[in-house]
Structure formats: C-alpha cells, structure tokens
mmCIF file of C-alpha atoms in Angstrom:
data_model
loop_
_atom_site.group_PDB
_atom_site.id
_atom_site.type_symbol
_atom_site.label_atom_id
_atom_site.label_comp_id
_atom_site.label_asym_id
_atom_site.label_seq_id
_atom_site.Cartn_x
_atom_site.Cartn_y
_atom_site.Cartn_z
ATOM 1 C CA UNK A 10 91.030 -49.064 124.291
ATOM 2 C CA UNK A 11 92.681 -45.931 125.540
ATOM 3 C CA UNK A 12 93.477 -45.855 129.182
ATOM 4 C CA UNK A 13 95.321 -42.706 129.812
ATOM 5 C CA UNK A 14 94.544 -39.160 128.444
ATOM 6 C CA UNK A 15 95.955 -35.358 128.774
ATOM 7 C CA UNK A 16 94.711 -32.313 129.695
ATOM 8 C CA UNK A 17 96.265 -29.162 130.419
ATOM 9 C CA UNK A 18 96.086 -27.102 133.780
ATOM 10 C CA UNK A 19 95.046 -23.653 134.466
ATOM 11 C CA UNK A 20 96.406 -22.270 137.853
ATOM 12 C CA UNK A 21 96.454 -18.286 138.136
ATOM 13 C CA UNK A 22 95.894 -15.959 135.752
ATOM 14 C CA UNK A 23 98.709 -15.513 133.452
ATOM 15 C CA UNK A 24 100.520 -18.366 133.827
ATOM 16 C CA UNK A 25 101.146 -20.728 131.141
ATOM 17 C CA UNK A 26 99.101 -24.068 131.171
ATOM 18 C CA UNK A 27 100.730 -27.067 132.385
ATOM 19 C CA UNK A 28 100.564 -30.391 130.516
ATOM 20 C CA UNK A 29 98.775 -33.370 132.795
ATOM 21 C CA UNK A 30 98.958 -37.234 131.693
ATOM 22 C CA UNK A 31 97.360 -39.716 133.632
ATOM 23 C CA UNK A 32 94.741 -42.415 133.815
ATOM 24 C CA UNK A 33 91.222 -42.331 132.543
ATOM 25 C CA UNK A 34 88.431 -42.777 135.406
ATOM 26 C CA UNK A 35 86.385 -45.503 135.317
ATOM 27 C CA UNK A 36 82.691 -44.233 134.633
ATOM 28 C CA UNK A 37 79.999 -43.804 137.254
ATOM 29 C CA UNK A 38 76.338 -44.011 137.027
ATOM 30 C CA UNK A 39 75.174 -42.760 133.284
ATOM 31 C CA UNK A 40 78.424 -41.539 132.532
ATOM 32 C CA UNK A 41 79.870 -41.018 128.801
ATOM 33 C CA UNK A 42 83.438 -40.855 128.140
ATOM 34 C CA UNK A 43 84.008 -38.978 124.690
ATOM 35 C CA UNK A 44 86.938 -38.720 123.042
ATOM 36 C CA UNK A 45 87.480 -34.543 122.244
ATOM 37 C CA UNK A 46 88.189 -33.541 118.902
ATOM 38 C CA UNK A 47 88.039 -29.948 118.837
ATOM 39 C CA UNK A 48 87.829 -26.990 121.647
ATOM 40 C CA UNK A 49 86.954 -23.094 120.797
ATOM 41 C CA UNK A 50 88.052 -20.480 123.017
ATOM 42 C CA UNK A 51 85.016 -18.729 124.286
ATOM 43 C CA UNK A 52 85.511 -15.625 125.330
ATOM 44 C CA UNK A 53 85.165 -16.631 129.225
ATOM 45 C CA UNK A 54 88.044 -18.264 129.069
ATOM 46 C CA UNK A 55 90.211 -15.460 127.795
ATOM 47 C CA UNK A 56 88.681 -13.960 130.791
ATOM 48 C CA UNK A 57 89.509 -16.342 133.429
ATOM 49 C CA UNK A 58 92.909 -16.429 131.485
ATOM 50 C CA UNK A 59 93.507 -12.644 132.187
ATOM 51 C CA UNK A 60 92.389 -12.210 135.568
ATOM 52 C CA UNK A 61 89.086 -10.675 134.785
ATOM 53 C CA UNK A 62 86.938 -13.956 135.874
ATOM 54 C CA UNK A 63 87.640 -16.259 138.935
ATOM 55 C CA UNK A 64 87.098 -19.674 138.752
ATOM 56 C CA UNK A 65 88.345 -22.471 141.463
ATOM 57 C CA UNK A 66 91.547 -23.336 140.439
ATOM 58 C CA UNK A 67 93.537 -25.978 139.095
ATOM 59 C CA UNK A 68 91.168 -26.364 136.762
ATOM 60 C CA UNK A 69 90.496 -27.359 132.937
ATOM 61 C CA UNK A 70 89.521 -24.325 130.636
ATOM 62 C CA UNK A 71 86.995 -24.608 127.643
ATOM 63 C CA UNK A 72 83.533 -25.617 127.192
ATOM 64 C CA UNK A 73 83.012 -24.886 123.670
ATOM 65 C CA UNK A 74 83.810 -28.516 122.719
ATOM 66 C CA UNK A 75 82.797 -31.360 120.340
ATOM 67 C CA UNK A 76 83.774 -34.950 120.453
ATOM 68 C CA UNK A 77 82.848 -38.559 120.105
ATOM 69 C CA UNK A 78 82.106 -41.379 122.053
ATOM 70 C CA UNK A 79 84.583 -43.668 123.406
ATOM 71 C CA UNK A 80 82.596 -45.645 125.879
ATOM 72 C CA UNK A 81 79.169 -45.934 127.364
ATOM 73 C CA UNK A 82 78.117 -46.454 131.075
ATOM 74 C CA UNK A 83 75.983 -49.696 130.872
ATOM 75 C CA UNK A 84 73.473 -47.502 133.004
ATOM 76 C CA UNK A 85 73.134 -44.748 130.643
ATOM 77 C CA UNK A 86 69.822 -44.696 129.141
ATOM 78 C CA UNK A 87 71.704 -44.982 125.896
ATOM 79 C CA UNK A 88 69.678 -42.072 123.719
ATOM 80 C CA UNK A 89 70.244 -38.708 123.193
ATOM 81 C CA UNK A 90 68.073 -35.983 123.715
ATOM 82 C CA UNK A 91 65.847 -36.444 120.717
ATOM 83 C CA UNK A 92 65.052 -40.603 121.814
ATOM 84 C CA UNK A 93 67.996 -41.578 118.991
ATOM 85 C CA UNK A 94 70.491 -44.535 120.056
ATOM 86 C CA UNK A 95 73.901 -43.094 121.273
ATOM 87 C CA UNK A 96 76.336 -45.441 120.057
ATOM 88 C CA UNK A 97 80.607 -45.522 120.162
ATOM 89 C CA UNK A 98 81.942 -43.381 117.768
ATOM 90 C CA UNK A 99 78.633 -40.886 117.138
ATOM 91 C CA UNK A 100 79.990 -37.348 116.914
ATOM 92 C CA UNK A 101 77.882 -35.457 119.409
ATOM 93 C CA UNK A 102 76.876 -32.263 121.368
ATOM 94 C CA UNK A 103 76.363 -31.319 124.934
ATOM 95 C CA UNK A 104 74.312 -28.639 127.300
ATOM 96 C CA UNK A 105 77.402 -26.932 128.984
ATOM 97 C CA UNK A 106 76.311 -28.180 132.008
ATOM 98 C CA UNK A 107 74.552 -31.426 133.923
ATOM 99 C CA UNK A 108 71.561 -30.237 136.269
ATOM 100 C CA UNK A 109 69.551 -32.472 138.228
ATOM 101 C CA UNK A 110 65.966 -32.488 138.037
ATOM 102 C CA UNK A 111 65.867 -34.102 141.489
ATOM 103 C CA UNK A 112 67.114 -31.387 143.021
ATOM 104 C CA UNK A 113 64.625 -29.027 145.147
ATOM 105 C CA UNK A 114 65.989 -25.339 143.361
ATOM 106 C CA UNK A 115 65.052 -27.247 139.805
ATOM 107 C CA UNK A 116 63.221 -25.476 137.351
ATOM 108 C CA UNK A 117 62.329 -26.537 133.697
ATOM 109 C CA UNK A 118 62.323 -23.085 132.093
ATOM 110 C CA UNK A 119 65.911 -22.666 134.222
ATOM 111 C CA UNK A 120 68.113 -25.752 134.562
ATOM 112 C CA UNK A 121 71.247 -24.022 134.004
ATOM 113 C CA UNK A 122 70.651 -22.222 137.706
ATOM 114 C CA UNK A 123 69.549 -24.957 139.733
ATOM 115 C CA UNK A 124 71.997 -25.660 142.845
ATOM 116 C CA UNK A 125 73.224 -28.752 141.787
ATOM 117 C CA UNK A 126 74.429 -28.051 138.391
ATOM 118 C CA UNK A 127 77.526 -29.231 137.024
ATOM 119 C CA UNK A 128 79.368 -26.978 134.613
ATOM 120 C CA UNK A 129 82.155 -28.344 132.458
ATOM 121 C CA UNK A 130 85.193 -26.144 132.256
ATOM 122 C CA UNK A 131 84.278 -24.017 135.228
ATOM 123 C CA UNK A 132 84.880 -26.870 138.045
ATOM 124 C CA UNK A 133 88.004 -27.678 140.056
ATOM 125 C CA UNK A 134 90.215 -30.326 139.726
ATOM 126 C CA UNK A 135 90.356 -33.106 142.408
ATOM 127 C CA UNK A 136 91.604 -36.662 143.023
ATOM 128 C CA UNK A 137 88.367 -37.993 141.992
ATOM 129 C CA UNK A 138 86.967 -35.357 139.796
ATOM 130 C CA UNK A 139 88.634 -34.443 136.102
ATOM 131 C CA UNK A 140 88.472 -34.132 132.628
ATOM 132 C CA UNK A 141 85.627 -32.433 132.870
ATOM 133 C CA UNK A 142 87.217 -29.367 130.251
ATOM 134 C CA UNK A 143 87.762 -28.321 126.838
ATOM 135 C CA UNK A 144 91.570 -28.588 127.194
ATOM 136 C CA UNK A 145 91.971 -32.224 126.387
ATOM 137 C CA UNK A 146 92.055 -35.149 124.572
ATOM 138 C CA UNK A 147 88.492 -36.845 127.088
ATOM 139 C CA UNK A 148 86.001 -35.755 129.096
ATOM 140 C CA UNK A 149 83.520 -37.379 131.194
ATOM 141 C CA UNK A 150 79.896 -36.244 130.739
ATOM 142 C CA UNK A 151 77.802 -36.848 133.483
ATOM 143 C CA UNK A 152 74.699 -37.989 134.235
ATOM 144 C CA UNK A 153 71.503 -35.560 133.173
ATOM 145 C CA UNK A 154 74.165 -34.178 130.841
ATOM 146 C CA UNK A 155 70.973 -33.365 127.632
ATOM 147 C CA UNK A 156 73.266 -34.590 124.187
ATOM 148 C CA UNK A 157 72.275 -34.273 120.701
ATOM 149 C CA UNK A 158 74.038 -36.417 118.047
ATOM 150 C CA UNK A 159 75.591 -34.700 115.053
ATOM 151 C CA UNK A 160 76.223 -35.916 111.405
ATOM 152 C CA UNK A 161 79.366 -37.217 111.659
ATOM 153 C CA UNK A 162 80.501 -35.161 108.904
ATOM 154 C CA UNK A 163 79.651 -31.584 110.260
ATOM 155 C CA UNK A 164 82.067 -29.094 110.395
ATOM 156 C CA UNK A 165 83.641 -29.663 113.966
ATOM 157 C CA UNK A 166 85.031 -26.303 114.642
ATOM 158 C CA UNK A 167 81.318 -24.952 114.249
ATOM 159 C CA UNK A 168 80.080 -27.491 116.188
ATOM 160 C CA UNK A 169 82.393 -26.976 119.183
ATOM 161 C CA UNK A 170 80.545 -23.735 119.516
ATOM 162 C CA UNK A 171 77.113 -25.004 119.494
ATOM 163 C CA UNK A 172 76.736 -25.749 123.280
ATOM 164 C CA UNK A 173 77.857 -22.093 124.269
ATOM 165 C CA UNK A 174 77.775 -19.097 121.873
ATOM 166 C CA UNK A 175 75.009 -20.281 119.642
ATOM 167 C CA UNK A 176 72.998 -21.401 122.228
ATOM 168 C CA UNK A 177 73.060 -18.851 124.595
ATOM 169 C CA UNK A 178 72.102 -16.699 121.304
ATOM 170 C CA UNK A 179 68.617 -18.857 121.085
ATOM 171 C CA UNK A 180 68.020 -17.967 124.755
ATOM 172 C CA UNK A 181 68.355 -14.472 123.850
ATOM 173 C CA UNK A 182 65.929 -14.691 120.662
ATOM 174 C CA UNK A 183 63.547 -16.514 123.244
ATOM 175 C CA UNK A 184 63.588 -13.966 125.365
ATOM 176 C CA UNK A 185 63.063 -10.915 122.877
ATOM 177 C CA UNK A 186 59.851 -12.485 121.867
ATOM 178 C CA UNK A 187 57.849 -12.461 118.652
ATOM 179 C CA UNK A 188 60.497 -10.739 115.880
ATOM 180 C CA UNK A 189 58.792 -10.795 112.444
ATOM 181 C CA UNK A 190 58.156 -7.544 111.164
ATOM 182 C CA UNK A 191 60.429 -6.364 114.179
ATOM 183 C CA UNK A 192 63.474 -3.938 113.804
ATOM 184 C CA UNK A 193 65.896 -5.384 116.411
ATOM 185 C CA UNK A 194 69.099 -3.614 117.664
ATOM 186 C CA UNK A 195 71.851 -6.118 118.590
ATOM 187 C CA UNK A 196 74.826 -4.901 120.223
ATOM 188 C CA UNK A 197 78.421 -6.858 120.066
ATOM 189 C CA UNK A 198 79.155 -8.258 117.037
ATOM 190 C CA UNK A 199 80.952 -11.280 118.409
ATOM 191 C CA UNK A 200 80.137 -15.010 117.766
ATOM 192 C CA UNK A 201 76.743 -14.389 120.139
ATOM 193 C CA UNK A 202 75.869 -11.258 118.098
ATOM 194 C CA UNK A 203 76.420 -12.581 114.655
ATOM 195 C CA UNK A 204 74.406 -15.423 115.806
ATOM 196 C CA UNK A 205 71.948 -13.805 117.054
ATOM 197 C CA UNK A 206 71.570 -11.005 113.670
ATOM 198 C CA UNK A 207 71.412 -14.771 111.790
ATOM 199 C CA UNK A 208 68.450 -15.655 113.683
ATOM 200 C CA UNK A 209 66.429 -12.722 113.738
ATOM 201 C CA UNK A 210 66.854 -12.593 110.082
ATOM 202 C CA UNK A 211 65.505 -16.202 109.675
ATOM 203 C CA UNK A 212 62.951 -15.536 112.229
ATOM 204 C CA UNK A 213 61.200 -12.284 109.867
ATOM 205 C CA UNK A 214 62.756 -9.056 111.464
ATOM 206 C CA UNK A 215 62.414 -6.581 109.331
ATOM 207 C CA UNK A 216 65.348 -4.228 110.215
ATOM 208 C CA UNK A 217 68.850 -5.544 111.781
ATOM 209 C CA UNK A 218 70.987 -2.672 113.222
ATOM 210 C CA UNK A 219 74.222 -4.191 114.471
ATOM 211 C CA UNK A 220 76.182 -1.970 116.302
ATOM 212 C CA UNK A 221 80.259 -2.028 117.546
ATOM 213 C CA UNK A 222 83.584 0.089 117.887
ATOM 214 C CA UNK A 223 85.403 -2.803 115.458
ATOM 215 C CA UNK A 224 84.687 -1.674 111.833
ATOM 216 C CA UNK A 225 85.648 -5.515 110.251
ATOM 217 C CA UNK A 226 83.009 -6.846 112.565
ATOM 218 C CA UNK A 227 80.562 -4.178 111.228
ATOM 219 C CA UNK A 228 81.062 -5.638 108.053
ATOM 220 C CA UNK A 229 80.770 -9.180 108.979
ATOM 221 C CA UNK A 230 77.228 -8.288 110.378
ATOM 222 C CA UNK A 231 75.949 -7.206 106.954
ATOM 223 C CA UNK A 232 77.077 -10.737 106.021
ATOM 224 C CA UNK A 233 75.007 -12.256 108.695
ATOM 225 C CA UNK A 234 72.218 -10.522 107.942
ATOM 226 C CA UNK A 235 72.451 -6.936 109.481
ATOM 227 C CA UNK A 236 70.518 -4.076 107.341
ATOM 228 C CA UNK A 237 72.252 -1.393 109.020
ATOM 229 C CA UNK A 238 75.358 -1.144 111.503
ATOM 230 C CA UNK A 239 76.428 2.195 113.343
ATOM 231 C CA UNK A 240 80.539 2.407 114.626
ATOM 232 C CA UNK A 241 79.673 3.978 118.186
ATOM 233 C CA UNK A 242 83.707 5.726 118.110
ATOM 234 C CA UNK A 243 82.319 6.819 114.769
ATOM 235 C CA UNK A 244 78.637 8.705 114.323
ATOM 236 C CA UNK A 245 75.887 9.571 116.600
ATOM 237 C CA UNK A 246 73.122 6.749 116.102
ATOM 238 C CA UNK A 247 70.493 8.610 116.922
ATOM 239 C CA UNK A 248 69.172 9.483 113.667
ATOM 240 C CA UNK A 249 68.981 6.190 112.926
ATOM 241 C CA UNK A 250 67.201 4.710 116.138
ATOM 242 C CA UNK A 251 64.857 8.097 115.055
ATOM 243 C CA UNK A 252 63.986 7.057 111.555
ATOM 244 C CA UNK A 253 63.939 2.892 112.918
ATOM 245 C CA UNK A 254 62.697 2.958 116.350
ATOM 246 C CA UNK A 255 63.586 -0.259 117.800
ATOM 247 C CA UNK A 256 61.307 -2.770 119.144
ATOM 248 C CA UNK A 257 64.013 -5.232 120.525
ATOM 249 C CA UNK A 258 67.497 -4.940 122.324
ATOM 250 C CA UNK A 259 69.595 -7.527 122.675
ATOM 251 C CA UNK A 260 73.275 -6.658 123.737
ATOM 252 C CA UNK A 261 75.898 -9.322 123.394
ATOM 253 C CA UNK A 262 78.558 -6.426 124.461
ATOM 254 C CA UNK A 263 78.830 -6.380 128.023
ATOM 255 C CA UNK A 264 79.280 -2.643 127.698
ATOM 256 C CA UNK A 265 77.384 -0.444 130.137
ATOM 257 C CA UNK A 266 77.189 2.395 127.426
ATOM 258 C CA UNK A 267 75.945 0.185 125.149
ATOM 259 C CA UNK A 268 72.870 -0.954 127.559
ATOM 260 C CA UNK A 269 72.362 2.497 128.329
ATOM 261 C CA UNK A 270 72.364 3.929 124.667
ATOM 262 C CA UNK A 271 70.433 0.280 123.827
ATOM 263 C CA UNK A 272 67.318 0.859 126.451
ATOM 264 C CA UNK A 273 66.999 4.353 124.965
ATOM 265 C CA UNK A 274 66.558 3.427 121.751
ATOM 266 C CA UNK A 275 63.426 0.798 122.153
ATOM 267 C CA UNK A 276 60.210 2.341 121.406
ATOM 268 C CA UNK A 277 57.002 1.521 123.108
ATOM 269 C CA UNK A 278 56.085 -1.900 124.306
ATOM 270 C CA UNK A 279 59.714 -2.692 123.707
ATOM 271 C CA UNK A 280 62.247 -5.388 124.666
ATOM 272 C CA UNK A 281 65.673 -5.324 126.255
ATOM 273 C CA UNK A 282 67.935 -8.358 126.851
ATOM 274 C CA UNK A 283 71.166 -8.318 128.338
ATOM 275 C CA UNK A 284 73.579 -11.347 128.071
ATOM 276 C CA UNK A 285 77.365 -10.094 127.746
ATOM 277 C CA UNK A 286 77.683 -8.331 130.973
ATOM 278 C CA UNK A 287 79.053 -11.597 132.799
ATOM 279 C CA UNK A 288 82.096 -9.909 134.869
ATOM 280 C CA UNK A 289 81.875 -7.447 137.368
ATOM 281 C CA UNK A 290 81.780 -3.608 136.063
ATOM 282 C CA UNK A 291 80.136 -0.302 136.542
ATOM 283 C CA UNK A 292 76.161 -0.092 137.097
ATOM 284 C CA UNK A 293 74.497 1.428 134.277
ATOM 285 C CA UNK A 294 71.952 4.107 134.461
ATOM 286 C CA UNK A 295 68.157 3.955 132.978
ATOM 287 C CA UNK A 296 65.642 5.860 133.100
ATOM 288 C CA UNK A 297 62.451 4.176 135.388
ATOM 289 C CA UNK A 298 60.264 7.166 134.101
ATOM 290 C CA UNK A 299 60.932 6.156 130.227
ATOM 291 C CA UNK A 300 60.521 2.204 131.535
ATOM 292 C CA UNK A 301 57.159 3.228 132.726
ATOM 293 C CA UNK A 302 55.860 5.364 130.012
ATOM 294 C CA UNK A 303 57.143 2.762 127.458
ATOM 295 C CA UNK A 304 56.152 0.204 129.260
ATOM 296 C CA UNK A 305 59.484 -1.589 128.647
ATOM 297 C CA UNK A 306 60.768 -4.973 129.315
ATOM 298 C CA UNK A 307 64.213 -5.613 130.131
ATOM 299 C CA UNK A 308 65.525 -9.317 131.452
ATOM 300 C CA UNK A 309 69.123 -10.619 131.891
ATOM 301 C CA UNK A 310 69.904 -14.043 130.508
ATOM 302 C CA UNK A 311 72.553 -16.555 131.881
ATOM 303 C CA UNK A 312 73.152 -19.518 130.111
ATOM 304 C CA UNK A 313 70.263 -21.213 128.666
ATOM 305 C CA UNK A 314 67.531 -24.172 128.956
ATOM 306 C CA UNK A 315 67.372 -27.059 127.108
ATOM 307 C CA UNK A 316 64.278 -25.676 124.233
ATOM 308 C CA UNK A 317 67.075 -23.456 123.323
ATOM 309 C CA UNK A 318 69.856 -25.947 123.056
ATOM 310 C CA UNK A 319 67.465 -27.981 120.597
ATOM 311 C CA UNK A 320 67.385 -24.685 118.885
ATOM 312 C CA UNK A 321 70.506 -23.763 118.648
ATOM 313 C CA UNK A 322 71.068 -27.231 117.153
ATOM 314 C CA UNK A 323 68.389 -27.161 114.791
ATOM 315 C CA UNK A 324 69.120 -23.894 113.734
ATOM 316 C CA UNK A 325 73.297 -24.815 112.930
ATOM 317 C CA UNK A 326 72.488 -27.765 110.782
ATOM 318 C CA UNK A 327 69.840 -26.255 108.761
ATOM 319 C CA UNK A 328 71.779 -22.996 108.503
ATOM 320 C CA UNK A 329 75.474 -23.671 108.611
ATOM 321 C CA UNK A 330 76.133 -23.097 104.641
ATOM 322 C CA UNK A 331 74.233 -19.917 104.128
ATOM 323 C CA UNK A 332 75.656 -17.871 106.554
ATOM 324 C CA UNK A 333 79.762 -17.199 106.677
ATOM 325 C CA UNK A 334 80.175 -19.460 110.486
ATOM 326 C CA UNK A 335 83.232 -21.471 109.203
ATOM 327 C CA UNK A 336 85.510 -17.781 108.298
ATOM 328 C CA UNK A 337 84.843 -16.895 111.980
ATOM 329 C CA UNK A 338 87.172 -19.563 113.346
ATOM 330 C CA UNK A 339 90.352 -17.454 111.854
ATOM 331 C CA UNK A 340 92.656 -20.166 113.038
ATOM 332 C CA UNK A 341 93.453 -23.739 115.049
ATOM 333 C CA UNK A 342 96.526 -25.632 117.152
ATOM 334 C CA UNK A 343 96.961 -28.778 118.194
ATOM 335 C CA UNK A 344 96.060 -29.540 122.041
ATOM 336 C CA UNK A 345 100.044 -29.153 122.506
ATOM 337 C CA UNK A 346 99.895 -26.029 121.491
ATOM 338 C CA UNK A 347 97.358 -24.523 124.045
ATOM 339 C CA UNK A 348 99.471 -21.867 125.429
ATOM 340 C CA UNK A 349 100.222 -20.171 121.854
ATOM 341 C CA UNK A 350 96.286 -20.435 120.958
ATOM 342 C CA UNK A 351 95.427 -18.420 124.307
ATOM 343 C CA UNK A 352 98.356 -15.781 122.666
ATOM 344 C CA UNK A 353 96.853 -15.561 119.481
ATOM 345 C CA UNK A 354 92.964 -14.997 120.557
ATOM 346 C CA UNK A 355 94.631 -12.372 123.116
ATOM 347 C CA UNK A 356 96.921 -10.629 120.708
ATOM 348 C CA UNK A 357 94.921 -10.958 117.395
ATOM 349 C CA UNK A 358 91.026 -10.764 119.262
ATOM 350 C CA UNK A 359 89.861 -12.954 116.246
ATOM 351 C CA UNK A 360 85.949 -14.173 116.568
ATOM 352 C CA UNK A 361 87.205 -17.726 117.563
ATOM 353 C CA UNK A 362 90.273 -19.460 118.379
ATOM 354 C CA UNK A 363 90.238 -23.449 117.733
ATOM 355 C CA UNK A 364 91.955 -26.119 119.170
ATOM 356 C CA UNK A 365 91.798 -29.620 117.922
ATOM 357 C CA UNK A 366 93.063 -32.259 119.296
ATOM 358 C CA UNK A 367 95.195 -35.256 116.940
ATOM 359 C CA UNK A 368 93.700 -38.775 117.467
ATOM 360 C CA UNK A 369 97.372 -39.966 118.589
ATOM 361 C CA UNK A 370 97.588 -36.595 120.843
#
C-alpha cells in the first residue's frame, strides 16, 4: 500500500512547477483516494499558467483527470453515480467539483454554483488540504464528489477529458434546446467545440457551421461533423448565415467578436449560449431592439450539473470510435515532465496536451 505520493506546485504565473513528495492523508468521511493515471491540460490551466486567470496559490493545476481507486473510506456509500459497486482498482470518472446538497445556496439544476462547492485543481494548498489536482500521482475525492465507473479498458487520455471539456459541451447542448432539423452555429473549434459539432450531429441538426481563425481546426470540424466552416481572417460569413439562418449559437471562443457576429446571425425564436468567455475582457455589444423583435434567447453557462455529466459520459462511450477524439491529444509526458508539457501546449497550441503518470512515478 502506497503511503507517500507527488504532486507538483504552481506558485505565480510563469514560474516553473516545483516537485512535492510527501505523505498520503488519511481519508475523512466518504473520501476516495484514486491513484491518477492520466491529466489533460485544459485550457484554464494554460491560463492560470500565463497570468490570464488567478487562482489561490500554491496550488495543484489540472482537473481534466482519470484514475483508479486505491482505497475506499469505510463510510463511503460505496456506488457510483449510476447505483454500481465502486470497488479498488475500477477506472473511474468525476464531476470537477464536490457540492453539498446540504448547503442553503443548493440547487439541483446548478450544483456547480452552490457556496460550498469544492473544485479540484482550482483550491489552495494547506497543511491539511492537498492532492486535490491533476498534477499528480493521487488525489482525494471528497464526499458528494458524483463518479461514474469506466471500462477499464477505455482510452484514458479521452477519458481524462470527460469531467471538463465534454461535459461542459452537454451543458451547452442542454441549454440550446431541441436541435433536430436545427442549423446550429458553433464558434471555437477547440475540444468544447468539436464536442459540441459531435453532438449536435448525433442529436439531428441539420446544418453545422463551425467557425475559427485556425484553418487545421476548420478542417477537423468537418471531421466531427461540421457541414460548413467559415475562416473569420478569411471571408465575410454573411452570405452564408443569409442562405442558413441560424437557429442556435453556441460559442466555445471566448471572443467578443465572435458573440457579437454569433447573436446576429440567429434568426427568429433563436438561441445563444455563451461558455468560453471565462476571463475578464471587453463587453460586447448587441442589439436589445433585434433581441426583442427576434425574440432571442441568450444564457451563459459555467460548468455544468450532474444530467449533463451522465451525458457527457454516455455520449463518450457510445461515441468514442466514430468520431477522430483520440488524434486530438497530439502528444503526452510523464508527471516528471510537467514543466515541458505546459511548453509544448503554449508553444505548439495543440487541442490537448496529456500527462500520464508511470505506476512507479
């Protein structure tokens, strides 16, 4: 039984991590310790990495993670989400954060933005609180952590991005509402927005504009399911939006232009969600008068609930061969090699960055 395990430190931005050994915690009330096997470098992180996010420092980076179970609290219910037995050595998945239901902010349909919420890879390290991040070989879930267990041969470097990307990508589809026979525009072709052109196209949209400045991620939408893309450095979309007005907008980009040029494409009765602005930047400028006459919807999602995780799960496993997910991790390091993997996703902006972790790390 393993009693010591590593994880690597994030200080300030732009500052190489620092390697941490020490002992494991004993586990609390309905605690799991899991064992991690592989991390993906959401792009958060990178973020937080740069300077552009703040997050309460030292801390432990990554949330994208999968891993197995080393030990079980004796007061853990001992079942995952879905009622099966959680037993040592299941490969499973986790909500990116624990939120409990006892708390007086709690809301079903919004877990992830109840008060007392804990968030793995966004918390502060302490004396008595750790390895609770991406960036190491254990971490402690906590109790009203929701888990799904995985077949234990599943691609792990697509799993590790189930509890973030993928999910947050079912709370957007939730949110756009009905989609067959639907043309959807879906700015940022990142790991959301590929997700998210996957699922409308299993889902019955009829047309799938994708739209980005990156020409190779253009192309990768077509692969995902996209029946047109538009460059924005490139051509004027307008003709297009003219001859396919859109019925839903979901932007994965962050980019105020984007939202702008997104709203102003819907058509009546039509749908905007907004999910990749997550760091502070310019306000963006829309039209009430055209949000009146077509009686527009537009809603911001953050995170996600757990009918999307079970989605997002659902939706991996029965999908994960027929659409291209494994090319989008374009490479892996070991744990040790942490600082060169935050290089490379900087340097190289791939879709993903993996890091897996040896079982002797």
């Amino acid at each position: 039984m393993e009693t010591t395990g590593t994880y690597y430190v994030f200080d300030r931005a732009n500052t190489p991590l620092r390697k941490q050994i020490t002992t494991l915690p004993s586990l609390a009330d309905s605690e799991i310790l899991v064992r991690i096997s592989y991390a993906a470098l959401c792009g958060s992180d990178l973020h937080t990495y740069c300077g552009l996010r703040q997050e309460p420092c030292p801390t432990i980076l990554g949330h994208e993670i999968v891993g197995t179970i080393a030990t079980i609290s004796p007061t853990h219910p001992g079942k995952d989400a879905r009622g099966v037995p959680l037993k040592v050595g299941d490969l499973i998945t986790w909500t990116v954060f624990s939120s409990d239901p006892n708390s007086k902010e709690y809301q079903t349909e919004t877990p992830q933005k109840n008060s007392n919420i804990y968030k793995y890879g966004h918390r502060q390290i302490t004396e008595t609180d750790n390895f609770h991040g991406g960036l190491a070989t254990h971490i402690i879930l906590r109790k009203y952590t929701y888990i799904r267990i995985l077949p234990s041969d599943f691609p792990q470097a697509i799993a590790a991005t189930i509890n973030c990307a993928i999910a947050t990508s079912a709370g957007a589809i939730r949110l756009a509402g009905s989609l067959s026979g639907k043309t959807v525009h879906v700015a940022g072709i990142g790991l959301l927005g590929l997700t998210t052109i996957a699922m409308c196209k299993e889902l019955g949209a009829d047309v799938i504009i994708a739209s980005d400045i990156d020409e190779n991620r253009l192309t990768l939408a077509k692969e995902f399911g996209a029946t047109h893309t538009v460059n924005n450095k490139l051509s004027d979309p307008s003709p297009l939006f003219s001859e396919h007005p859109v019925d839903r907008f979901i932007d994965m980009s962050g980019s105020p232009q984007a939202m702008e040029n997104g709203v102003d494409s819907l058509t009546l009765y039509g749908r905007a969600v907004f999910v990749g602005a997550v760091f502070k930047q310019p306000k963006i400028g829309i039209s009430a008068e055209q949000v009146i006459r077509k009686m527009l919807t537009i809603q911001g999602l953050h995170n996600y609930n757990y009918a999307d995780f079970d989605f997002a799960v659902d939706f991996i496993l029965a999908h994960v061969k027929k659409y291209p997910f494994a090319s989008l991790i374009e490479q892996d390091f070991p744990l040790d090699e942490a600082n060169e993997a935050f290089h490379f996703a900087l340097q190289k902006k791939p879709i993903r960055t993996g890091i897996y972790i040896p079982k002797a790390q």
